[in-house]
PDB file of C-alpha atoms in Angstrom:
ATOM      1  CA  UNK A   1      17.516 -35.825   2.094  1.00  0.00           C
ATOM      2  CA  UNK A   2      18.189 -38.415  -0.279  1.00  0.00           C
ATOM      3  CA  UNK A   3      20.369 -41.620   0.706  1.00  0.00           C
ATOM      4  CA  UNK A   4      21.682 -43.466  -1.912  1.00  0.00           C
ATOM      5  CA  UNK A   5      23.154 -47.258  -0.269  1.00  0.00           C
ATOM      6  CA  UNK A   6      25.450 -49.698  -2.241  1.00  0.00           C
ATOM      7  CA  UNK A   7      24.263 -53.269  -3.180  1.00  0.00           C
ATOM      8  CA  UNK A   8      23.982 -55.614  -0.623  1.00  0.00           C
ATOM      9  CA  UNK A   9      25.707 -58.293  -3.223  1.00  0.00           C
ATOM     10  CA  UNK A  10      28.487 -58.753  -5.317  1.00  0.00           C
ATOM     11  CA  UNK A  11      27.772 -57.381  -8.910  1.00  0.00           C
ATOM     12  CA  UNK A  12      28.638 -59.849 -11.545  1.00  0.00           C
ATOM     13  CA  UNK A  13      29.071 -58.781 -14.623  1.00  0.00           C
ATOM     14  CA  UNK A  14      27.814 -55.580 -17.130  1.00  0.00           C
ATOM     15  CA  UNK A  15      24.119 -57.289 -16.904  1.00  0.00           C
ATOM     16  CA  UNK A  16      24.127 -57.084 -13.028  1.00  0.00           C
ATOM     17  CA  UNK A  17      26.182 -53.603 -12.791  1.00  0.00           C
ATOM     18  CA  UNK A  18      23.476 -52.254 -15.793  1.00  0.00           C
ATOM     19  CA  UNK A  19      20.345 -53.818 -13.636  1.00  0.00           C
ATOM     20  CA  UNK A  20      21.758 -51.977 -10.231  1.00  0.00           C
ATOM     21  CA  UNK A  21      22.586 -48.893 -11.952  1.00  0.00           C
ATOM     22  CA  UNK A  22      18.890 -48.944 -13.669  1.00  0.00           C
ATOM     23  CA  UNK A  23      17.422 -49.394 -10.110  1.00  0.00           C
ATOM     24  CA  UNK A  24      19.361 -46.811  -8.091  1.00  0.00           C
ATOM     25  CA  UNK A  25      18.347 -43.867 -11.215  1.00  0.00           C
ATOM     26  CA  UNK A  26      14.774 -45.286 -11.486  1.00  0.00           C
ATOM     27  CA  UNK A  27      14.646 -44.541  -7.477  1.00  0.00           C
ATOM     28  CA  UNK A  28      16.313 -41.227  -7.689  1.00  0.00           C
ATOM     29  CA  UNK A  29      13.804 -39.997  -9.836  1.00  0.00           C
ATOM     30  CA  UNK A  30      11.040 -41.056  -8.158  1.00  0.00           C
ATOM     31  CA  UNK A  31      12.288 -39.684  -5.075  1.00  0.00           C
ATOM     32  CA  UNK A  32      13.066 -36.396  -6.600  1.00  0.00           C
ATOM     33  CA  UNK A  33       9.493 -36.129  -8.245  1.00  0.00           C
ATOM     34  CA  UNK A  34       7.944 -36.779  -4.977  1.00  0.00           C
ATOM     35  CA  UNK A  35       9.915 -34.157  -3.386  1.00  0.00           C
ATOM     36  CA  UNK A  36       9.165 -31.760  -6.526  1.00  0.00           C
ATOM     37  CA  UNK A  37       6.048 -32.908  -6.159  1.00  0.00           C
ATOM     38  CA  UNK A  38       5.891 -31.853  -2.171  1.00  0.00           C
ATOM     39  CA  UNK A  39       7.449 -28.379  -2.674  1.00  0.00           C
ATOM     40  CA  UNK A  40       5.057 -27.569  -5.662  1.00  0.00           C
ATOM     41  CA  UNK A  41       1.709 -27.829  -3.239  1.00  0.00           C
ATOM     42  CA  UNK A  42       3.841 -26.330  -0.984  1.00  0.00           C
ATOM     43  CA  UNK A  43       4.093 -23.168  -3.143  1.00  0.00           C
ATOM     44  CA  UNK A  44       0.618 -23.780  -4.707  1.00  0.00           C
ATOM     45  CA  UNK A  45      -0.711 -23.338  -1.038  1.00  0.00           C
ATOM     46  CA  UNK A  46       1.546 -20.055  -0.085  1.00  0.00           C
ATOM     47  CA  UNK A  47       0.392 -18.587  -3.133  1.00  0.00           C
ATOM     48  CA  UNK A  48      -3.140 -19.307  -2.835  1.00  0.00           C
ATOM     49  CA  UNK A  49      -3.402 -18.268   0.851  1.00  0.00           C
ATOM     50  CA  UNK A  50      -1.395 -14.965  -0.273  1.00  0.00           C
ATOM     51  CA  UNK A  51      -3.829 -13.945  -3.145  1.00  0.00           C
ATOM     52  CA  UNK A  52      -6.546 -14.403  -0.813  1.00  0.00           C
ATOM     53  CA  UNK A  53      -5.181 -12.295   2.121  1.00  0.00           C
ATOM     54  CA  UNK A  54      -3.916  -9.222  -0.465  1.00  0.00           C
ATOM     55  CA  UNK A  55      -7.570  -9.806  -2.032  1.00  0.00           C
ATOM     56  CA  UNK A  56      -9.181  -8.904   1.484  1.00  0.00           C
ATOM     57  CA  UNK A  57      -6.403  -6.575   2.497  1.00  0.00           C
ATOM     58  CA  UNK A  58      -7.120  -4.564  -1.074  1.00  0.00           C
ATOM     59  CA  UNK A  59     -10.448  -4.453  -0.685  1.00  0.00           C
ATOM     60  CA  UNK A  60     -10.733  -3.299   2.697  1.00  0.00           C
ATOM     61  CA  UNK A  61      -8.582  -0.544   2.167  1.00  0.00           C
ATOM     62  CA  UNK A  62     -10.982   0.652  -1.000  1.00  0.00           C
ATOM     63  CA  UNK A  63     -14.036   0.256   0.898  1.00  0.00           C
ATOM     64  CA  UNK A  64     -13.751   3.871   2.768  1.00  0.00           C
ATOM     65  CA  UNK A  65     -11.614   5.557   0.002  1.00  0.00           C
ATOM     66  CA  UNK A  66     -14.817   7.664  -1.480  1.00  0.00           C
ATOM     67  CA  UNK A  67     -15.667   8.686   1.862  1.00  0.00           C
ATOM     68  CA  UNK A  68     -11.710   9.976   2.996  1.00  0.00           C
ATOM     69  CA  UNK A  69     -12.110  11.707  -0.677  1.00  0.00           C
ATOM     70  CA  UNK A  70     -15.106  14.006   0.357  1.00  0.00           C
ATOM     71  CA  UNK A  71     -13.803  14.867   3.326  1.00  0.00           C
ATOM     72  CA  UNK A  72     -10.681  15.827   1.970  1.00  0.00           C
ATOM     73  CA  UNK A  73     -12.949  17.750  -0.774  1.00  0.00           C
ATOM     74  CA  UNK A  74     -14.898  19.729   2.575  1.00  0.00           C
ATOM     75  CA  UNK A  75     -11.412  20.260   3.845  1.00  0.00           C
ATOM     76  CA  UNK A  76     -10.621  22.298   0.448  1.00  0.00           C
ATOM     77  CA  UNK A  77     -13.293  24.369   0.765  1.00  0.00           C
ATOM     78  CA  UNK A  78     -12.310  25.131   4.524  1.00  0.00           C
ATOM     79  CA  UNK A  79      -9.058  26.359   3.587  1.00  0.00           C
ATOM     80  CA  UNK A  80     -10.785  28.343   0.659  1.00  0.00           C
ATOM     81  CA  UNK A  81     -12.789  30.378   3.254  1.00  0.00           C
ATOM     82  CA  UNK A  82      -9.909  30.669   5.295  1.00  0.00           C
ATOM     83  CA  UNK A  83      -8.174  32.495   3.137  1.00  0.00           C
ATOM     84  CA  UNK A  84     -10.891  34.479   1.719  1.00  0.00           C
ATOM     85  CA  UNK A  85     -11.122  35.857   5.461  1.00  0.00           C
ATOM     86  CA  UNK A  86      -7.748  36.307   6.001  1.00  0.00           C
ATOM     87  CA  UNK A  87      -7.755  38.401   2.657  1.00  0.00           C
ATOM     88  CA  UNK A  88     -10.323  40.434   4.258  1.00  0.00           C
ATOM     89  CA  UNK A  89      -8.033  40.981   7.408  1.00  0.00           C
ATOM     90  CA  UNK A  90      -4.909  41.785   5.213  1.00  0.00           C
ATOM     91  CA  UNK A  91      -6.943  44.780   2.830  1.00  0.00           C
ATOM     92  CA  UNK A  92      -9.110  46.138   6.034  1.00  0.00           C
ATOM     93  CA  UNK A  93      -7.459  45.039   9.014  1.00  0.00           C
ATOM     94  CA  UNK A  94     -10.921  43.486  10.765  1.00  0.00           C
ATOM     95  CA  UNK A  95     -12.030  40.266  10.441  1.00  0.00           C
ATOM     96  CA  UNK A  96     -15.546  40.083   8.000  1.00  0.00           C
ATOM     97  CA  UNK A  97     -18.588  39.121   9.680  1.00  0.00           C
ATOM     98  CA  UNK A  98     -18.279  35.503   9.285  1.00  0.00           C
ATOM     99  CA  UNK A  99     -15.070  34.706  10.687  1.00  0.00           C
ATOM    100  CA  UNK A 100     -14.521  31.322  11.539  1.00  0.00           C
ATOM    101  CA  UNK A 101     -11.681  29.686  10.442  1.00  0.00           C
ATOM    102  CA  UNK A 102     -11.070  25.419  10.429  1.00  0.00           C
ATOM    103  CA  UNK A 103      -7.943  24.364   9.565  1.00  0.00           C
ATOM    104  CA  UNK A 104      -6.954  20.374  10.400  1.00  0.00           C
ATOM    105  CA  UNK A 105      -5.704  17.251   8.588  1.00  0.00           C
ATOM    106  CA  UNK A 106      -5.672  13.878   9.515  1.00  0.00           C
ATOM    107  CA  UNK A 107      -3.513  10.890   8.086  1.00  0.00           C
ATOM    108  CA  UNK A 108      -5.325   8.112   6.558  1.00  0.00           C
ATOM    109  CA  UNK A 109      -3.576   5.134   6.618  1.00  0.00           C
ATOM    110  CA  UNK A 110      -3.783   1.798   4.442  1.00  0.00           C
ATOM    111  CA  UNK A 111      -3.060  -1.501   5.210  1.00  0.00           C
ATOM    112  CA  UNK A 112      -0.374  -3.674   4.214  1.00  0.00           C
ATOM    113  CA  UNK A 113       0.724  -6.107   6.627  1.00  0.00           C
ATOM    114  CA  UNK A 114      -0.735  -8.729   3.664  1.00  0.00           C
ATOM    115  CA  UNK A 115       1.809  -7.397   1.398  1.00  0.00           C
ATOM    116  CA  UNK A 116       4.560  -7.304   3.476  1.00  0.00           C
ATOM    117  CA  UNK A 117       3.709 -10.901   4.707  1.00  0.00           C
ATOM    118  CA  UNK A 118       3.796 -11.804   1.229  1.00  0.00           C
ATOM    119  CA  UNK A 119       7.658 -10.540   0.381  1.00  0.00           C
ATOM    120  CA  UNK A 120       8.598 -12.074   3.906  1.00  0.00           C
ATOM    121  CA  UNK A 121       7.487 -15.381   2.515  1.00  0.00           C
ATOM    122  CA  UNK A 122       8.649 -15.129  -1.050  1.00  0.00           C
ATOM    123  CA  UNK A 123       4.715 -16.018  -1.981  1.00  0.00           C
ATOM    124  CA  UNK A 124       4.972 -13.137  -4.919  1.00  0.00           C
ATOM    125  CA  UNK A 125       7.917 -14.715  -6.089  1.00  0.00           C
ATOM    126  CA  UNK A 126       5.454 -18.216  -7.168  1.00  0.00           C
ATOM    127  CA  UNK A 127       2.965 -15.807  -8.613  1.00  0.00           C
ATOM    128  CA  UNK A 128       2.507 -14.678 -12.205  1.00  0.00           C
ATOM    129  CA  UNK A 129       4.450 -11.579 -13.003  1.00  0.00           C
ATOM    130  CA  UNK A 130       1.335  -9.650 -14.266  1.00  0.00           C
ATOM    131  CA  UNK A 131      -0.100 -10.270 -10.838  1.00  0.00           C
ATOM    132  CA  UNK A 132       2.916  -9.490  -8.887  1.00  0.00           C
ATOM    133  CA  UNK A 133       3.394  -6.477 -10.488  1.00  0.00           C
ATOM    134  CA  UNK A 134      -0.658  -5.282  -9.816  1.00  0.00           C
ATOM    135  CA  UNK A 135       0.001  -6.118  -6.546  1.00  0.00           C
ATOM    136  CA  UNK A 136       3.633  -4.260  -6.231  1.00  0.00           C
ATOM    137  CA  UNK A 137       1.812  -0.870  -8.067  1.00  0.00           C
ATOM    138  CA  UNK A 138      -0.936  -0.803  -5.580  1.00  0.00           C
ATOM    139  CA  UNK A 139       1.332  -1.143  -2.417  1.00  0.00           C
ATOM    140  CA  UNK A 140       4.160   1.660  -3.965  1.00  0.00           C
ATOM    141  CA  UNK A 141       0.950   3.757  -4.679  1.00  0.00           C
ATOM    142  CA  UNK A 142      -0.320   3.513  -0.957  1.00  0.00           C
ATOM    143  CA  UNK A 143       3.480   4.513   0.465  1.00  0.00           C
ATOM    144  CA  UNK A 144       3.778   7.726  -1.647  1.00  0.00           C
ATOM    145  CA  UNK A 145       0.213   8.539  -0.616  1.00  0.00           C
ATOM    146  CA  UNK A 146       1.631   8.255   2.873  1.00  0.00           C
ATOM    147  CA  UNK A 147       4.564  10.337   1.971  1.00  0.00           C
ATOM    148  CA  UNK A 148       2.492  13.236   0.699  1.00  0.00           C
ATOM    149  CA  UNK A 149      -0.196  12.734   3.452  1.00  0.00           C
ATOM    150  CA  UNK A 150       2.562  13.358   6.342  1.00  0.00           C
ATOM    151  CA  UNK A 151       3.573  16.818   4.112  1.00  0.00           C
ATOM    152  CA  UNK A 152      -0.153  17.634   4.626  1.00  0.00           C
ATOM    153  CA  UNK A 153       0.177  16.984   8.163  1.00  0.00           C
ATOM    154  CA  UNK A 154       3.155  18.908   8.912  1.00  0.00           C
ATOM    155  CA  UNK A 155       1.852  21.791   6.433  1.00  0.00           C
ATOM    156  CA  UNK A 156      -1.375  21.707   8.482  1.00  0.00           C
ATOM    157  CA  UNK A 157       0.764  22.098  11.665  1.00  0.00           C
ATOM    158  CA  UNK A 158       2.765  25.127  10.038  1.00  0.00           C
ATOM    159  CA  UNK A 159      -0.569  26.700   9.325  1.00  0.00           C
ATOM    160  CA  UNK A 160      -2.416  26.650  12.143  1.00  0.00           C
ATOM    161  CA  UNK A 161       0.262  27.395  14.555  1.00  0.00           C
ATOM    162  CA  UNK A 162      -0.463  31.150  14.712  1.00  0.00           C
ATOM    163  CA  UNK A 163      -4.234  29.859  16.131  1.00  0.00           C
ATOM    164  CA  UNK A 164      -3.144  27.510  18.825  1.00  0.00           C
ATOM    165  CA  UNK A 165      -2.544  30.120  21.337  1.00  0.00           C
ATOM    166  CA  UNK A 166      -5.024  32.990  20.658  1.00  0.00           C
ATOM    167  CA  UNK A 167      -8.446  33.405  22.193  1.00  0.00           C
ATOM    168  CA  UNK A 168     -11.759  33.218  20.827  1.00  0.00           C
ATOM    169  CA  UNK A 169     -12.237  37.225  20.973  1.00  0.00           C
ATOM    170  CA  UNK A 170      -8.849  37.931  20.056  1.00  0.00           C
ATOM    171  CA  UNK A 171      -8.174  40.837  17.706  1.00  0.00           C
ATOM    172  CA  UNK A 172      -7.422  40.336  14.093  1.00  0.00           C
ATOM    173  CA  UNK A 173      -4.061  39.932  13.122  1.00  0.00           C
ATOM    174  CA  UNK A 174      -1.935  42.642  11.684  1.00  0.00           C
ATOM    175  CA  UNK A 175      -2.180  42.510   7.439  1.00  0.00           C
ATOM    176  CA  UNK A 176       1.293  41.915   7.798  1.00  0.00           C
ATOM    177  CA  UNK A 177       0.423  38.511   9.714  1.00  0.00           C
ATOM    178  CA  UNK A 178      -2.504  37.757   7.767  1.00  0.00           C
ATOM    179  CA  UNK A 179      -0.187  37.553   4.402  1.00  0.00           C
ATOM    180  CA  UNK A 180       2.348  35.272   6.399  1.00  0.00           C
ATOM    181  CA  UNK A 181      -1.098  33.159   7.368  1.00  0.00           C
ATOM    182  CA  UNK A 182      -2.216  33.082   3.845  1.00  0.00           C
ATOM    183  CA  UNK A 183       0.961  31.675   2.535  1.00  0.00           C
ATOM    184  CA  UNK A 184       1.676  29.048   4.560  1.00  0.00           C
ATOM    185  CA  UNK A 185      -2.759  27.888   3.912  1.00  0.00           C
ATOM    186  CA  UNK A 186      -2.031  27.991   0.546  1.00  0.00           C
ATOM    187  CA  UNK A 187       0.591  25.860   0.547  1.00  0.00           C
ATOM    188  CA  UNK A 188      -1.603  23.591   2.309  1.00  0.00           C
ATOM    189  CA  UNK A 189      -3.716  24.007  -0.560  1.00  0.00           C
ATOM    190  CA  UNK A 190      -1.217  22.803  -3.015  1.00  0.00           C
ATOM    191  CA  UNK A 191       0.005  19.747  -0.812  1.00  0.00           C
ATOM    192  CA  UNK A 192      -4.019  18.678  -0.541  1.00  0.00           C
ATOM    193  CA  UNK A 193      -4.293  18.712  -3.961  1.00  0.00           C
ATOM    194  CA  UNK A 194      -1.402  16.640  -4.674  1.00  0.00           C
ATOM    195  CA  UNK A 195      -2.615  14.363  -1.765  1.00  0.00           C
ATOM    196  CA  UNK A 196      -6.321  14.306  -3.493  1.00  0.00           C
ATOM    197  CA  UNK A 197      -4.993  13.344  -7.255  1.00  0.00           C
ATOM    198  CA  UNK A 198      -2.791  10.631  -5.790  1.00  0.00           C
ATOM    199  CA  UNK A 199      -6.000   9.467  -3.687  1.00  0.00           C
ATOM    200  CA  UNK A 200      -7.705   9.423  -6.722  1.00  0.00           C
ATOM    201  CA  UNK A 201      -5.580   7.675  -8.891  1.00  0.00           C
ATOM    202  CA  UNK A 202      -5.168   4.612  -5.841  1.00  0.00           C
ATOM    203  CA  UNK A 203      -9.137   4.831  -6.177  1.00  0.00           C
ATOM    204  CA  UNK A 204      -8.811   3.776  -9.766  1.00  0.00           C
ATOM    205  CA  UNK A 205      -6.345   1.388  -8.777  1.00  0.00           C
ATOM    206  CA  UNK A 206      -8.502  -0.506  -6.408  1.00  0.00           C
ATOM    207  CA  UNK A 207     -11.314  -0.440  -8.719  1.00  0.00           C
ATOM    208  CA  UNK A 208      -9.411  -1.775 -11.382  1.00  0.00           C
ATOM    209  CA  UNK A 209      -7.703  -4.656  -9.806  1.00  0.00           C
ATOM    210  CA  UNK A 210     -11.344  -5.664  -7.949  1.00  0.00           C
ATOM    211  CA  UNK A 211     -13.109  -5.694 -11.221  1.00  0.00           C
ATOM    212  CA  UNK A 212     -10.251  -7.672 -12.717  1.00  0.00           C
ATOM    213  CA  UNK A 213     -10.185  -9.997  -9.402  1.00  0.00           C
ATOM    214  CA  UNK A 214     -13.852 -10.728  -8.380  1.00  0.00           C
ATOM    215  CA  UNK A 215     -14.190 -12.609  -5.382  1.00  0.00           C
TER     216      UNK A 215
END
């Protein structure tokens, strides 16, 4: 706050009012300065402790991403044999010699209290646009992986609900049950692979913003 106090004496004349007038805008502008000066470290420091937290947030969250993509890869080839056995069921009615079946999913989730620390502060706001907008493609990237991860999930559940109650040495299912199966695992099929390319694609996006952003 910036006080601004009348002269203590009488002015006399232009030369006095002139002098007073020269020292009361030669004061306001240091003042203001300083206090531009203040808020500008301020920032400087908000932004500089942001970048480094999203750095480290960023490239924690890429650190495991090659090993959640070959598991989702093994989990493909599951639901290939799965359905491969099922086929088997549905032409003969008996289950083929191999018969065991995996079905399961399981969320994989990504950081981003960093990022959300970061709007609460208005930190991107200070930042260059070009890095702002890195940093808002990354995080939008990570919440429609979620999105398509929690289909998976629930397309998992759908699938594997005719299992959950059956016993080891139960009989096959009828052909008629083994088609409904088969549907419902191949549309866990298509939901992995969407979940897989976006995986991919947030891979590339880590990759690309660490080798732009070295430590």
């Amino acid at each position: 706050m910036l006080d601004v106090h009348p002269p203590h004496e009488s002015v006399h004349g232009w030369r006095d009012f002139l002098l007073h007038l020269t020292t009361i805008t030669i004061g306001l502008f240091i003042a203001l300065s300083l206090e531009g000066l203040v808020e500008w470290q301020h920032h400087r420091h908000l932004v500089r402790e942001a970048e480094a937290s999203l750095h480290d947030e960023i490239k924690s969250n890429a650190s495991g991403i090659d090993t959640v993509l070959a598991d989702l890869h093994q989990k493909q080839q599951n639901l290939q044999k799965d359905v491969a056995i099922l086929k088997v069921v549905a032409a003969t009615g008996k289950f083929p010699t191999d018969k065991d079946m995996s079905i399961d999913f399981r969320i994989v989730t990504f950081d981003n209290l960093s990022w959300t620390t970061a709007q609460s502060t208005g930190a991107l706001s200070y930042m260059p646009y070009s890095l702002a907008r890195d940093y808002a493609g990354i995080y939008a990237q990570q919440e429609l992986l979620t999105a398509s991860e929690q289909q998976a999930a629930r397309d998992a559940v759908s699938a594997i609900g005719p299992f959950i109650n059956e016993p080891k040495d139960a009989p096959p299912p009828s052909p008629e049950e083994a088609r409904s199966m088969i549907d419902k695992i191949e549309t866990l099929q298509g939901q992995y692979i969407l979940v897989e390319a976006m995986m991919t694609g947030l891979s590339f996006q880590y990759k690309h913003f660490l080798q732009n952003h070295p430590d």
